Coordinates of C-alpha atoms in Angstrom, one line a residue:
Chain B
M1 CA 91.6 120.5 97.0
G2 CA 87.8 120.7 96.5
A3 CA 85.4 118.4 98.2
T4 CA 82.1 116.7 97.2
V5 CA 79.0 116.9 99.3
V6 CA 79.7 113.5 100.8
E7 CA 83.3 114.3 101.6
K8 CA 82.1 117.5 103.3
I9 CA 79.6 115.6 105.4
F10 CA 82.2 113.1 106.6
S11 CA 84.7 116.0 107.2
S12 CA 82.1 118.0 109.2
R13 CA 81.0 115.0 111.3
C14 CA 84.5 113.9 112.0
G15 CA 86.0 117.3 112.7
R16 CA 88.8 117.0 110.2
V17 CA 89.3 116.8 106.5
T18 CA 88.2 113.4 105.2
S19 CA 88.5 112.4 101.6
A20 CA 87.2 109.6 99.4
G21 CA 88.9 106.3 99.9
Q22 CA 89.6 106.8 103.6
V23 CA 88.2 104.4 106.1
V24 CA 86.7 106.1 109.1
M25 CA 84.7 105.1 112.2
A26 CA 82.0 107.7 111.9
P27 CA 79.4 108.8 114.4
I28 CA 75.8 107.8 113.6
D29 CA 73.1 110.5 113.8
G30 CA 70.2 108.2 113.2
A31 CA 69.6 104.4 112.8
M32 CA 66.4 102.9 111.3
I33 CA 65.2 99.3 111.9
H34 CA 62.0 97.7 110.6
D35 CA 60.1 94.4 111.1
I36 CA 62.2 92.4 108.6
T37 CA 65.8 93.3 109.5
G38 CA 65.2 94.5 113.1
P39 CA 64.9 91.2 114.9
L40 CA 68.3 90.0 113.5
A41 CA 69.9 93.4 114.4
I42 CA 68.6 93.2 118.0
R43 CA 69.8 89.6 118.4
T44 CA 73.2 90.7 117.1
F45 CA 73.3 93.6 119.5
Y46 CA 72.8 91.2 122.4
Q47 CA 75.4 88.7 121.0
M48 CA 77.9 91.6 120.9
G49 CA 77.3 92.0 124.7
G50 CA 75.0 95.0 124.3
T51 CA 72.8 95.9 127.2
R52 CA 71.8 99.5 126.5
V53 CA 71.6 101.1 123.1
F54 CA 73.9 104.0 122.4
D55 CA 71.1 106.6 122.4
P56 CA 67.4 105.6 122.2
R57 CA 66.5 109.0 120.7
K58 CA 68.6 108.3 117.6
I59 CA 67.0 104.9 116.9
I60 CA 64.0 104.9 114.6
M61 CA 61.8 101.8 114.8
L62 CA 58.7 101.0 112.7
F63 CA 57.0 98.1 111.0
D64 CA 56.1 98.3 107.3
H65 CA 56.9 95.1 105.5
Q66 CA 54.4 92.7 106.9
V67 CA 51.7 94.9 108.5
P68 CA 49.4 94.2 110.0
A69 CA 51.1 91.0 110.9
D70 CA 50.3 88.5 108.1
S71 CA 51.5 85.3 109.9
I72 CA 52.1 84.2 113.5
I73 CA 55.9 84.3 113.0
A74 CA 55.6 87.9 111.7
A75 CA 53.6 88.7 114.8
E76 CA 56.3 87.2 117.0
N77 CA 59.0 89.2 115.3
Q78 CA 57.0 92.4 115.8
A79 CA 56.3 91.6 119.5
F80 CA 60.0 90.9 120.0
M81 CA 60.8 94.4 118.7
R82 CA 58.1 96.0 120.7
T83 CA 59.6 94.6 123.9
F84 CA 63.0 95.8 122.9
A85 CA 61.7 99.3 122.2
A86 CA 59.9 99.4 125.6
E87 CA 63.0 98.1 127.5
Q88 CA 65.3 100.5 125.7
G89 CA 63.1 103.6 125.7
I90 CA 63.0 103.7 121.9
H91 CA 60.1 105.4 120.2
N92 CA 58.3 102.8 118.1
Y93 CA 56.1 104.0 115.3
D94 CA 54.9 100.4 115.1
I95 CA 52.4 99.8 112.2
R96 CA 50.8 103.2 112.4
E97 CA 52.9 105.4 110.1
G98 CA 53.8 103.7 106.9
I99 CA 56.9 102.9 104.9
C100 CA 60.1 103.4 106.9
H101 CA 61.8 105.7 104.4
Q102 CA 58.9 108.0 103.9
V103 CA 58.3 108.2 107.6
V104 CA 62.0 109.1 108.3
M105 CA 61.7 111.9 105.8
E106 CA 58.4 113.3 106.9
K107 CA 59.3 113.3 110.6
G108 CA 62.5 115.1 109.7
L109 CA 64.7 112.4 111.2
A110 CA 67.3 112.7 108.5
A111 CA 68.7 116.2 108.2
P112 CA 71.3 118.0 106.0
G113 CA 74.8 117.0 106.9
E114 CA 73.8 114.0 109.1
I115 CA 75.1 110.5 108.7
I116 CA 72.1 108.1 108.8
V117 CA 72.0 104.3 108.5
G118 CA 69.1 102.0 108.0
A119 CA 68.8 98.3 107.9
D120 CA 67.2 98.5 104.5
S121 CA 68.9 99.1 101.1
H122 CA 66.6 102.0 100.1
T123 CA 67.9 104.1 103.1
C124 CA 69.8 106.0 100.4
M125 CA 66.5 107.9 99.9
Y126 CA 67.3 110.4 102.7
G127 CA 70.0 111.9 100.5
A128 CA 67.0 113.9 99.3
A129 CA 67.2 115.7 102.7
G130 CA 70.9 116.3 102.2
A131 CA 72.0 113.6 104.5
F132 CA 74.5 110.9 103.9
A133 CA 72.3 107.9 104.2
T134 CA 73.1 104.3 103.4
G135 CA 71.6 100.8 103.8
I136 CA 73.4 98.3 106.0
G137 CA 72.9 94.7 107.1
S138 CA 71.7 93.5 110.5
T139 CA 75.1 92.7 112.0
D140 CA 76.4 96.2 111.1
M141 CA 73.1 97.5 112.6
G142 CA 73.7 95.6 115.8
F143 CA 77.1 97.3 116.0
V144 CA 75.5 100.7 115.5
L145 CA 72.9 100.0 118.2
K146 CA 75.6 99.3 120.6
F147 CA 78.3 101.8 119.7
G148 CA 76.5 104.6 117.8
A149 CA 79.3 104.4 115.2
L150 CA 80.2 102.4 112.1
Y151 CA 83.2 102.2 109.9
F152 CA 82.8 103.5 106.3
R153 CA 85.0 103.8 103.3
V154 CA 84.2 107.4 102.3
P155 CA 82.9 107.0 98.7
E156 CA 84.0 108.8 95.6
S157 CA 81.1 110.5 93.9
I158 CA 79.6 110.5 90.4
R159 CA 78.2 113.9 89.6
V160 CA 74.9 113.7 87.7
E161 CA 74.0 117.1 86.2
V162 CA 70.4 117.4 84.9
T163 CA 69.1 120.2 82.8
G164 CA 65.8 120.9 80.9
R165 CA 62.1 120.8 81.7
F166 CA 60.2 117.5 81.8
A167 CA 57.7 117.0 79.1
R168 CA 54.0 116.4 80.0
R169 CA 53.6 113.2 82.0
V170 CA 57.3 112.6 82.2
G171 CA 59.1 112.9 85.5
P172 CA 61.7 111.9 88.0
K173 CA 61.0 108.2 87.8
D174 CA 61.6 108.3 84.0
L175 CA 64.8 110.2 84.6
I176 CA 66.2 107.8 87.3
L177 CA 65.3 104.7 85.2
S178 CA 67.2 106.2 82.2
I179 CA 70.2 107.0 84.5
A180 CA 70.1 103.4 85.8
R181 CA 70.2 102.1 82.2
D182 CA 73.2 104.2 81.5
I183 CA 75.2 103.6 84.7
G184 CA 74.1 99.9 84.9
A185 CA 73.2 97.7 87.9
D186 CA 76.7 97.9 89.3
G187 CA 78.1 101.0 87.6
A188 CA 78.1 103.0 90.8
T189 CA 79.2 100.3 93.3
Y190 CA 81.0 101.9 96.3
Q191 CA 80.2 105.4 94.9
A192 CA 77.8 108.1 95.8
L193 CA 75.5 109.7 93.2
E194 CA 75.5 113.5 93.6
F195 CA 72.6 115.0 91.8
G196 CA 72.6 118.6 90.6
G197 CA 71.7 121.0 87.8
E198 CA 68.6 123.2 87.2
T199 CA 66.2 120.3 86.9
I200 CA 67.2 119.0 90.3
T201 CA 67.1 122.5 91.7
N202 CA 63.6 123.0 90.4
M203 CA 62.5 119.5 91.5
E204 CA 60.3 119.2 94.6
M205 CA 61.2 116.9 97.5
D206 CA 59.1 114.0 96.3
G207 CA 61.0 113.8 93.0
R208 CA 64.3 114.1 94.7
M209 CA 63.3 111.2 97.0
T210 CA 62.4 109.1 93.9
C211 CA 65.9 109.7 92.4
C212 CA 67.9 109.2 95.6
N213 CA 65.8 106.1 96.5
M214 CA 67.0 104.3 93.4
A215 CA 70.7 105.1 93.7
I216 CA 71.1 101.6 95.2
E217 CA 69.8 100.1 92.0
M218 CA 73.1 101.2 90.4
G219 CA 75.0 99.7 93.4
A220 CA 75.6 103.2 94.9
K221 CA 76.2 103.6 98.6
A222 CA 74.3 106.9 98.6
G223 CA 72.4 109.3 96.4
I224 CA 72.4 112.9 97.5
V225 CA 71.0 116.3 96.5
P226 CA 73.0 119.2 98.0
P227 CA 70.7 120.9 100.5
D228 CA 69.1 124.1 99.2
N229 CA 66.0 126.3 99.9
T230 CA 63.7 123.5 98.9
T231 CA 65.3 121.2 101.4
Y232 CA 65.1 123.7 104.3
E233 CA 61.5 124.6 103.5
Y234 CA 60.7 120.9 103.8
F235 CA 61.9 120.9 107.4
E236 CA 59.6 123.8 108.4
G237 CA 57.1 122.5 110.8
R238 CA 58.9 119.1 110.9
R239 CA 62.0 119.7 112.8
P240 CA 64.0 122.9 113.6
I241 CA 67.4 122.5 111.9
K242 CA 70.3 124.8 111.2
P243 CA 71.6 125.3 107.7
V244 CA 74.9 123.5 107.0
D245 CA 77.5 124.5 104.4
I246 CA 78.1 121.3 102.6
S247 CA 77.7 122.5 99.0
P248 CA 80.2 120.8 96.7
D249 CA 83.2 122.8 95.8
P250 CA 83.6 123.9 92.1
D251 CA 86.9 122.0 92.0
A252 CA 85.6 118.9 93.8
I253 CA 87.0 115.7 92.3
Y254 CA 84.5 113.3 90.9
R255 CA 85.1 109.8 89.5
E256 CA 82.8 110.7 86.7
H257 CA 80.5 113.4 85.3
R258 CA 77.2 112.6 83.6
T259 CA 74.9 115.1 82.0
Y260 CA 71.2 114.7 81.1
D261 CA 68.8 117.0 79.3
V262 CA 65.3 115.8 80.2
A263 CA 63.6 118.0 77.6
D264 CA 63.5 115.1 75.1
L265 CA 63.0 112.3 77.7
G266 CA 60.0 110.2 77.3
P267 CA 58.3 107.7 79.7
Q268 CA 60.6 104.8 80.5
V269 CA 59.8 101.2 81.5
A270 CA 62.3 98.8 83.1
V271 CA 61.7 95.4 81.6
P272 CA 62.2 92.0 83.4
H273 CA 64.4 91.1 85.3
N274 CA 66.8 94.0 86.0
V275 CA 66.3 97.6 86.9
D276 CA 68.9 98.8 84.3
L277 CA 66.9 97.3 81.4
A278 CA 65.0 100.5 80.9
V279 CA 63.5 101.1 77.5
P280 CA 61.2 103.9 76.1
V281 CA 57.6 103.0 76.8
N282 CA 56.8 102.6 73.1
E283 CA 59.1 99.5 72.9
V284 CA 56.9 97.6 75.2
A285 CA 53.5 99.3 74.7
G286 CA 50.7 96.7 74.2
T287 CA 52.2 94.2 76.7
R288 CA 49.3 92.7 78.5
I289 CA 49.4 93.1 82.3
D290 CA 47.6 91.3 85.1
Q291 CA 48.4 93.6 88.0
V292 CA 49.3 97.2 88.5
F293 CA 50.9 98.4 91.8
I294 CA 51.1 102.1 92.5
G295 CA 53.0 102.7 95.7
S296 CA 56.3 102.0 97.6
C297 CA 59.0 104.2 99.0
T298 CA 59.9 105.1 95.4
N299 CA 56.6 106.3 94.2
G300 CA 53.9 106.2 96.9
R301 CA 53.7 109.9 97.8
F302 CA 50.7 112.2 97.3
E303 CA 52.3 113.7 94.2
D304 CA 52.6 110.3 92.7
L305 CA 49.0 109.5 93.5
A306 CA 47.9 112.8 92.1
E307 CA 49.9 112.1 88.9
A308 CA 48.1 108.8 88.6
A309 CA 44.7 110.4 89.3
E310 CA 45.3 113.1 86.7
V311 CA 46.0 110.4 84.0
L312 CA 43.0 108.3 85.2
S313 CA 40.7 111.3 84.8
N314 CA 37.1 110.0 84.7
N315 CA 38.1 106.6 83.2
R316 CA 37.8 103.3 85.0
F317 CA 40.6 100.8 85.4
S318 CA 40.4 97.8 83.2
D319 CA 38.5 94.8 84.7
A320 CA 41.3 92.6 83.4
V321 CA 43.8 94.2 85.8
R322 CA 44.1 94.1 89.5
V323 CA 45.0 97.6 90.5
I324 CA 46.6 97.9 94.0
I325 CA 47.3 101.5 95.2
I326 CA 49.1 102.0 98.5
P327 CA 50.0 105.5 99.9
A328 CA 53.5 105.5 101.3
S329 CA 52.5 106.8 104.7
R330 CA 49.6 107.9 106.9
D331 CA 50.4 111.5 106.1
E332 CA 50.4 110.8 102.3
Y333 CA 47.2 108.8 102.7
L334 CA 45.5 111.7 104.5
K335 CA 46.5 114.1 101.8
A336 CA 45.2 111.8 99.1
L337 CA 42.0 111.3 101.1
R338 CA 41.4 115.0 101.6
A339 CA 42.0 115.7 97.9
G340 CA 39.4 113.1 96.9
L341 CA 42.0 110.8 95.2
I342 CA 41.2 107.7 97.3
E343 CA 37.5 107.9 96.4
K344 CA 38.4 108.4 92.8
F345 CA 40.6 105.3 92.8
V346 CA 38.1 103.2 94.5
I347 CA 35.3 104.2 92.1
A348 CA 37.7 103.4 89.2
G349 CA 38.1 99.9 90.5
A350 CA 41.3 100.0 92.5
L351 CA 42.0 98.3 95.8
V352 CA 43.4 101.0 98.1
E353 CA 45.4 99.5 101.0
A354 CA 46.7 101.0 104.2
P355 CA 50.3 102.4 104.1
C356 CA 52.9 99.6 103.9
C357 CA 55.5 98.1 101.5
G358 CA 52.7 96.0 99.8
P359 CA 53.6 93.8 96.8
C360 CA 57.1 95.3 96.5
M361 CA 58.1 93.2 99.5
G362 CA 57.2 90.0 97.7
G363 CA 56.1 88.2 100.8
A364 CA 53.1 89.9 102.3
F365 CA 50.2 90.2 99.8
G366 CA 49.6 91.0 96.2
L367 CA 51.9 88.2 95.0
L368 CA 52.1 87.1 91.4
G369 CA 51.4 83.6 90.1
P370 CA 53.5 81.9 87.4
G371 CA 53.2 83.6 84.0
E372 CA 51.6 86.7 85.4
V373 CA 52.8 90.2 84.5
S374 CA 52.9 93.2 86.9
L375 CA 53.5 96.8 86.2
S376 CA 54.8 98.5 89.2
T377 CA 55.9 102.0 90.4
S378 CA 58.3 100.3 92.9
N379 CA 62.1 100.0 92.6
R380 CA 62.9 96.3 91.7
N381 CA 61.9 93.9 89.0
F382 CA 64.2 91.0 89.9
R383 CA 62.9 87.6 89.1
G384 CA 60.6 86.5 91.9
R385 CA 60.6 89.9 93.5
Q386 CA 56.8 90.0 93.7
G387 CA 56.0 86.3 94.0
S388 CA 56.5 83.5 91.5
T389 CA 59.9 83.3 89.8
E390 CA 57.9 82.7 86.6
A391 CA 56.2 86.1 86.9
R392 CA 57.4 89.2 85.1
V393 CA 57.6 92.6 86.7
Y394 CA 58.0 95.9 84.8
L395 CA 58.8 99.2 86.5
C396 CA 57.5 102.6 85.5
S397 CA 56.2 106.0 86.7
P398 CA 52.8 106.5 88.3
A399 CA 51.6 108.2 85.1
T400 CA 52.5 105.2 83.0
A401 CA 51.1 102.8 85.6
A402 CA 47.7 104.6 85.6
A403 CA 47.5 104.8 81.8
S404 CA 48.3 101.2 81.5
A405 CA 45.8 100.2 84.2
I406 CA 43.0 101.8 82.1
Y407 CA 43.8 99.8 79.0
G408 CA 45.1 96.5 80.6
E409 CA 48.3 96.8 78.6
I410 CA 51.4 98.9 78.9
T411 CA 50.4 102.3 77.5
D412 CA 52.2 105.6 76.9
P413 CA 50.6 108.1 79.3
R414 CA 51.0 110.9 76.8
E415 CA 48.5 109.1 74.5
V416 CA 45.7 108.9 77.1
Chain J
M1 CA 90.6 70.3 100.6
N2 CA 88.5 70.0 97.4
M3 CA 85.2 71.9 97.2
R4 CA 82.6 71.8 94.5
V5 CA 81.9 74.9 92.5
W6 CA 78.3 76.1 92.1
K7 CA 78.5 78.6 89.2
F8 CA 76.2 81.6 89.0
A9 CA 75.8 84.4 86.4
D10 CA 76.1 88.2 86.8
N11 CA 73.7 90.2 89.0
I12 CA 72.6 87.5 91.4
D13 CA 70.3 89.5 93.7
T14 CA 69.4 88.8 97.3
D15 CA 65.7 88.1 96.3
A16 CA 67.1 85.2 94.3
I17 CA 69.3 84.0 97.1
I18 CA 66.3 84.1 99.6
P19 CA 62.8 85.1 98.4
G20 CA 61.0 87.8 100.5
R21 CA 58.4 85.5 101.8
Y22 CA 61.0 83.7 104.0
L23 CA 62.4 86.7 105.6
V24 CA 60.3 86.1 108.7
H25 CA 62.8 83.4 109.6
N26 CA 66.1 84.1 111.2
D27 CA 67.5 80.6 111.6
P28 CA 70.2 79.9 109.0
S29 CA 69.2 76.2 108.7
V30 CA 65.6 77.1 108.1
L31 CA 66.6 79.8 105.5
A32 CA 68.9 77.3 103.9
R33 CA 65.9 75.1 102.9
H34 CA 64.7 77.9 100.6
V35 CA 68.0 79.3 99.3
F36 CA 67.8 80.0 95.5
E37 CA 64.2 78.6 95.6
G38 CA 62.6 79.0 92.2
T39 CA 65.7 80.1 90.4
R40 CA 68.0 77.1 91.1
D41 CA 66.1 74.5 93.2
E42 CA 68.8 71.8 93.0
F43 CA 71.2 74.0 95.0
A44 CA 69.3 73.6 98.3
Q45 CA 68.9 69.9 97.7
K46 CA 72.5 69.0 96.7
V47 CA 74.8 71.6 98.2
R48 CA 77.3 70.1 100.6
N49 CA 79.1 71.7 103.6
G50 CA 82.1 73.5 102.3
D51 CA 81.0 73.9 98.7
V52 CA 81.9 77.2 97.0
I53 CA 79.8 79.7 95.0
V54 CA 81.5 81.2 92.0
A55 CA 79.8 84.1 90.2
G56 CA 80.1 86.9 87.7
R57 CA 79.7 90.6 88.5
N58 CA 77.6 92.2 91.2
F59 CA 76.9 89.2 93.3
G60 CA 74.4 89.9 96.1
C61 CA 72.8 93.1 94.6
G62 CA 69.5 94.5 95.8
S63 CA 68.1 94.2 99.3
S64 CA 70.2 94.6 102.4
R65 CA 68.6 91.5 103.9
E66 CA 71.3 89.7 105.9
H67 CA 69.1 86.6 105.5
A68 CA 70.8 86.1 102.2
P69 CA 74.3 85.4 103.5
L70 CA 72.8 83.7 106.5
A71 CA 70.9 81.3 104.2
L72 CA 74.2 80.5 102.5
T73 CA 76.0 79.8 105.8
G74 CA 73.1 77.5 106.7
A75 CA 73.7 75.7 103.4
G76 CA 77.4 75.3 104.3
I77 CA 78.9 77.9 102.1
R78 CA 82.0 79.5 103.6
V79 CA 83.6 81.1 100.6
I80 CA 82.1 83.0 97.6
I81 CA 84.3 83.9 94.7
S82 CA 83.0 86.6 92.4
R83 CA 84.2 89.0 89.8
T84 CA 82.6 91.8 91.9
F85 CA 80.3 92.0 94.8
A86 CA 77.5 94.3 95.7
R87 CA 78.5 96.6 98.5
I88 CA 76.0 95.7 101.3
F89 CA 76.2 92.0 100.6
Y90 CA 80.0 92.1 100.8
R91 CA 79.9 93.5 104.3
N92 CA 77.1 91.3 105.4
A93 CA 79.0 88.2 104.2
V94 CA 82.1 89.1 106.1
N95 CA 80.0 89.9 109.2
V96 CA 78.3 86.5 109.2
G97 CA 81.5 84.6 108.5
I98 CA 81.6 84.1 104.8
L99 CA 84.8 84.9 103.0
P100 CA 84.1 86.9 99.8
L101 CA 86.9 86.7 97.4
V102 CA 87.2 88.9 94.3
C103 CA 88.6 87.2 91.3
D104 CA 88.5 89.0 87.9
R105 CA 88.5 85.7 86.0
A106 CA 85.8 84.0 88.1
D107 CA 83.6 83.7 85.0
E108 CA 86.2 81.2 83.5
I109 CA 85.7 78.8 86.4
P110 CA 83.3 76.0 85.3
D111 CA 80.3 74.8 87.2
G112 CA 80.7 71.5 89.1
A113 CA 84.5 71.8 89.1
Y114 CA 86.5 71.3 92.2
I115 CA 88.5 74.1 93.7
T116 CA 91.6 74.2 95.9
F117 CA 92.5 77.4 97.9
Y118 CA 95.9 78.9 98.2
I119 CA 94.7 82.2 99.7
E120 CA 98.0 83.2 101.3
K121 CA 99.6 82.7 97.9
G122 CA 96.8 84.8 96.3
Y123 CA 95.2 82.3 94.0
V124 CA 92.7 79.4 93.7
E125 CA 93.4 76.3 91.6
V126 CA 90.7 74.7 89.4
E127 CA 91.5 71.8 87.1
G128 CA 95.2 72.6 87.2
K129 CA 94.7 76.3 86.3
H130 CA 95.5 79.1 88.7
Y131 CA 93.1 82.0 89.2
P132 CA 94.4 85.1 91.0
I133 CA 92.3 86.5 93.9
E134 CA 92.5 90.0 95.2
P135 CA 93.7 90.6 98.8
V136 CA 91.0 91.3 101.3
P137 CA 91.1 95.1 102.3
G138 CA 93.0 95.6 105.6
F139 CA 90.0 96.8 107.7
M140 CA 87.9 93.8 106.5
Q141 CA 90.8 91.4 107.3
D142 CA 90.7 92.6 111.0
I143 CA 87.1 91.6 111.2
I144 CA 87.7 88.3 109.5
N145 CA 90.6 87.6 111.8
A146 CA 88.5 88.3 114.8
G147 CA 85.9 85.7 113.5
G148 CA 83.3 88.2 112.3
L149 CA 81.9 91.5 113.5
V150 CA 80.1 90.0 116.5
A151 CA 83.3 88.5 117.9
Y152 CA 85.2 91.7 117.0
A153 CA 82.6 93.8 118.8
Q154 CA 82.6 91.6 121.9
G155 CA 86.2 92.6 122.5
L156 CA 85.3 96.3 122.4
K157 CA 84.1 98.4 125.3
E158 CA 83.7 101.5 123.2
V159 CA 84.8 102.7 119.8
K160 CA 86.7 105.9 119.0
T161 CA 85.1 107.7 116.2
C162 CA 86.9 109.7 113.6
T163 CA 90.4 108.8 114.8
G164 CA 91.2 107.7 111.3
S165 CA 92.4 104.4 112.6
Q166 CA 91.1 101.4 110.8
V167 CA 88.5 99.4 112.6

């Protein structure tokens, strides 16, 4: 019987054939904690009788949600984690590097065939590296810190086959928003999304990250792109890894097959207050906006900023809009800086912040007041996600965000 | 024992349960003051120990924040009945001592009603009507029986990986 990528990863890591539906206690190759979920995980670790973590080299710690500390209690939480890292010999990236998921990817800490957990729901992004990666809660993370293992129900997979070439100023974010609309907010619960097809094969790592990142918005346990040359090239200079044979079998059993041709896909916008409420941009074009956020683990990479800058061209952002741009990591920031993008954004009127989760976190800064409207390249538009529960958040691609920021209203980037 | 039903719709996300700005707190009683703030303010004011949340599909979707089930425990919630649960929330709920029960007809249960549990018999009773609940999966039941994952883990020196045995 053929196996999916996810089944092959569990079989390989467990040393025996493991199929969807089985419950296994699987070894953990990497575990990520940050400033919001970390303190609870560490307390749980101690409550479980933990004294030494299973392997300090496999624990990834950094702070990205409230950095630099925006309150005394945030500072206390971070200090608590620093002490834990020092006592346990865990390398702590602290506030220096940026958003957890981007940092895990660019440091090569999630590799093909590995099983990675993170105390954050968007951990599924590392499927772009060919890892099985999933978000867990703090108590499960406490268990992982102690034992280096966690029980999983091996998920069935939904195969998403994508063909065709993206039209100008249409890209991976538009694709994943349209997939979310079709599958629905809970249509992939307990499943893995396995992405394939020529469009995915031709897609660079940044786009694969955007797609895998949003698997959770359909309830999925993981999103994954079978590792290929693009994956292995990404690891060059980051971490030496050996290729693993985890390509899905032709006769693998999927719960469902979905096919997409992106040739006719236009820009998509998810309207308030659910991610699966994606509509073509023309249906909401003209909607007045108060704030634009370009950033997050979903769309804060250099390629995203370059896409925004290309649309911006020599225009200025509208004075009626607060434009907040946040590179996802220090590396991405430097790339944008060296390419002149940061200067371009600042001249155009944007506020460029240091790498962090920013307004997507809904608790640090860039919050919305009642009645305000935000257009955001992040991943969630839930009621209250970015501040007031009477605010409205729309989600889109960096190109659509940049075009809209020029005019102060939701704008089709193809018409700029 | 009779418990009041707090009825919720589909896709109640963890941002709604506890907004991001309160995630600096880890104490369930502090979090409970802000539970459903801005989306259903009366809940934090009127909820009583032992009350029950009944919801539609995909309860607890979104962020993995365990502060969401913790805030609910701080508010006295011990049982949530929903048509379906989001995956991470389901595990988190069990881990912090909330019993998540799947009931395909949960949406028929009215807000403000009183509910009686017959879990061993596989149903709950509301206003004289019986609503079947699904059995909790075996490996989750072990954790529930132990009193949550923390208590379960306290009894373990080490875990055997990939033995295929359930937790």
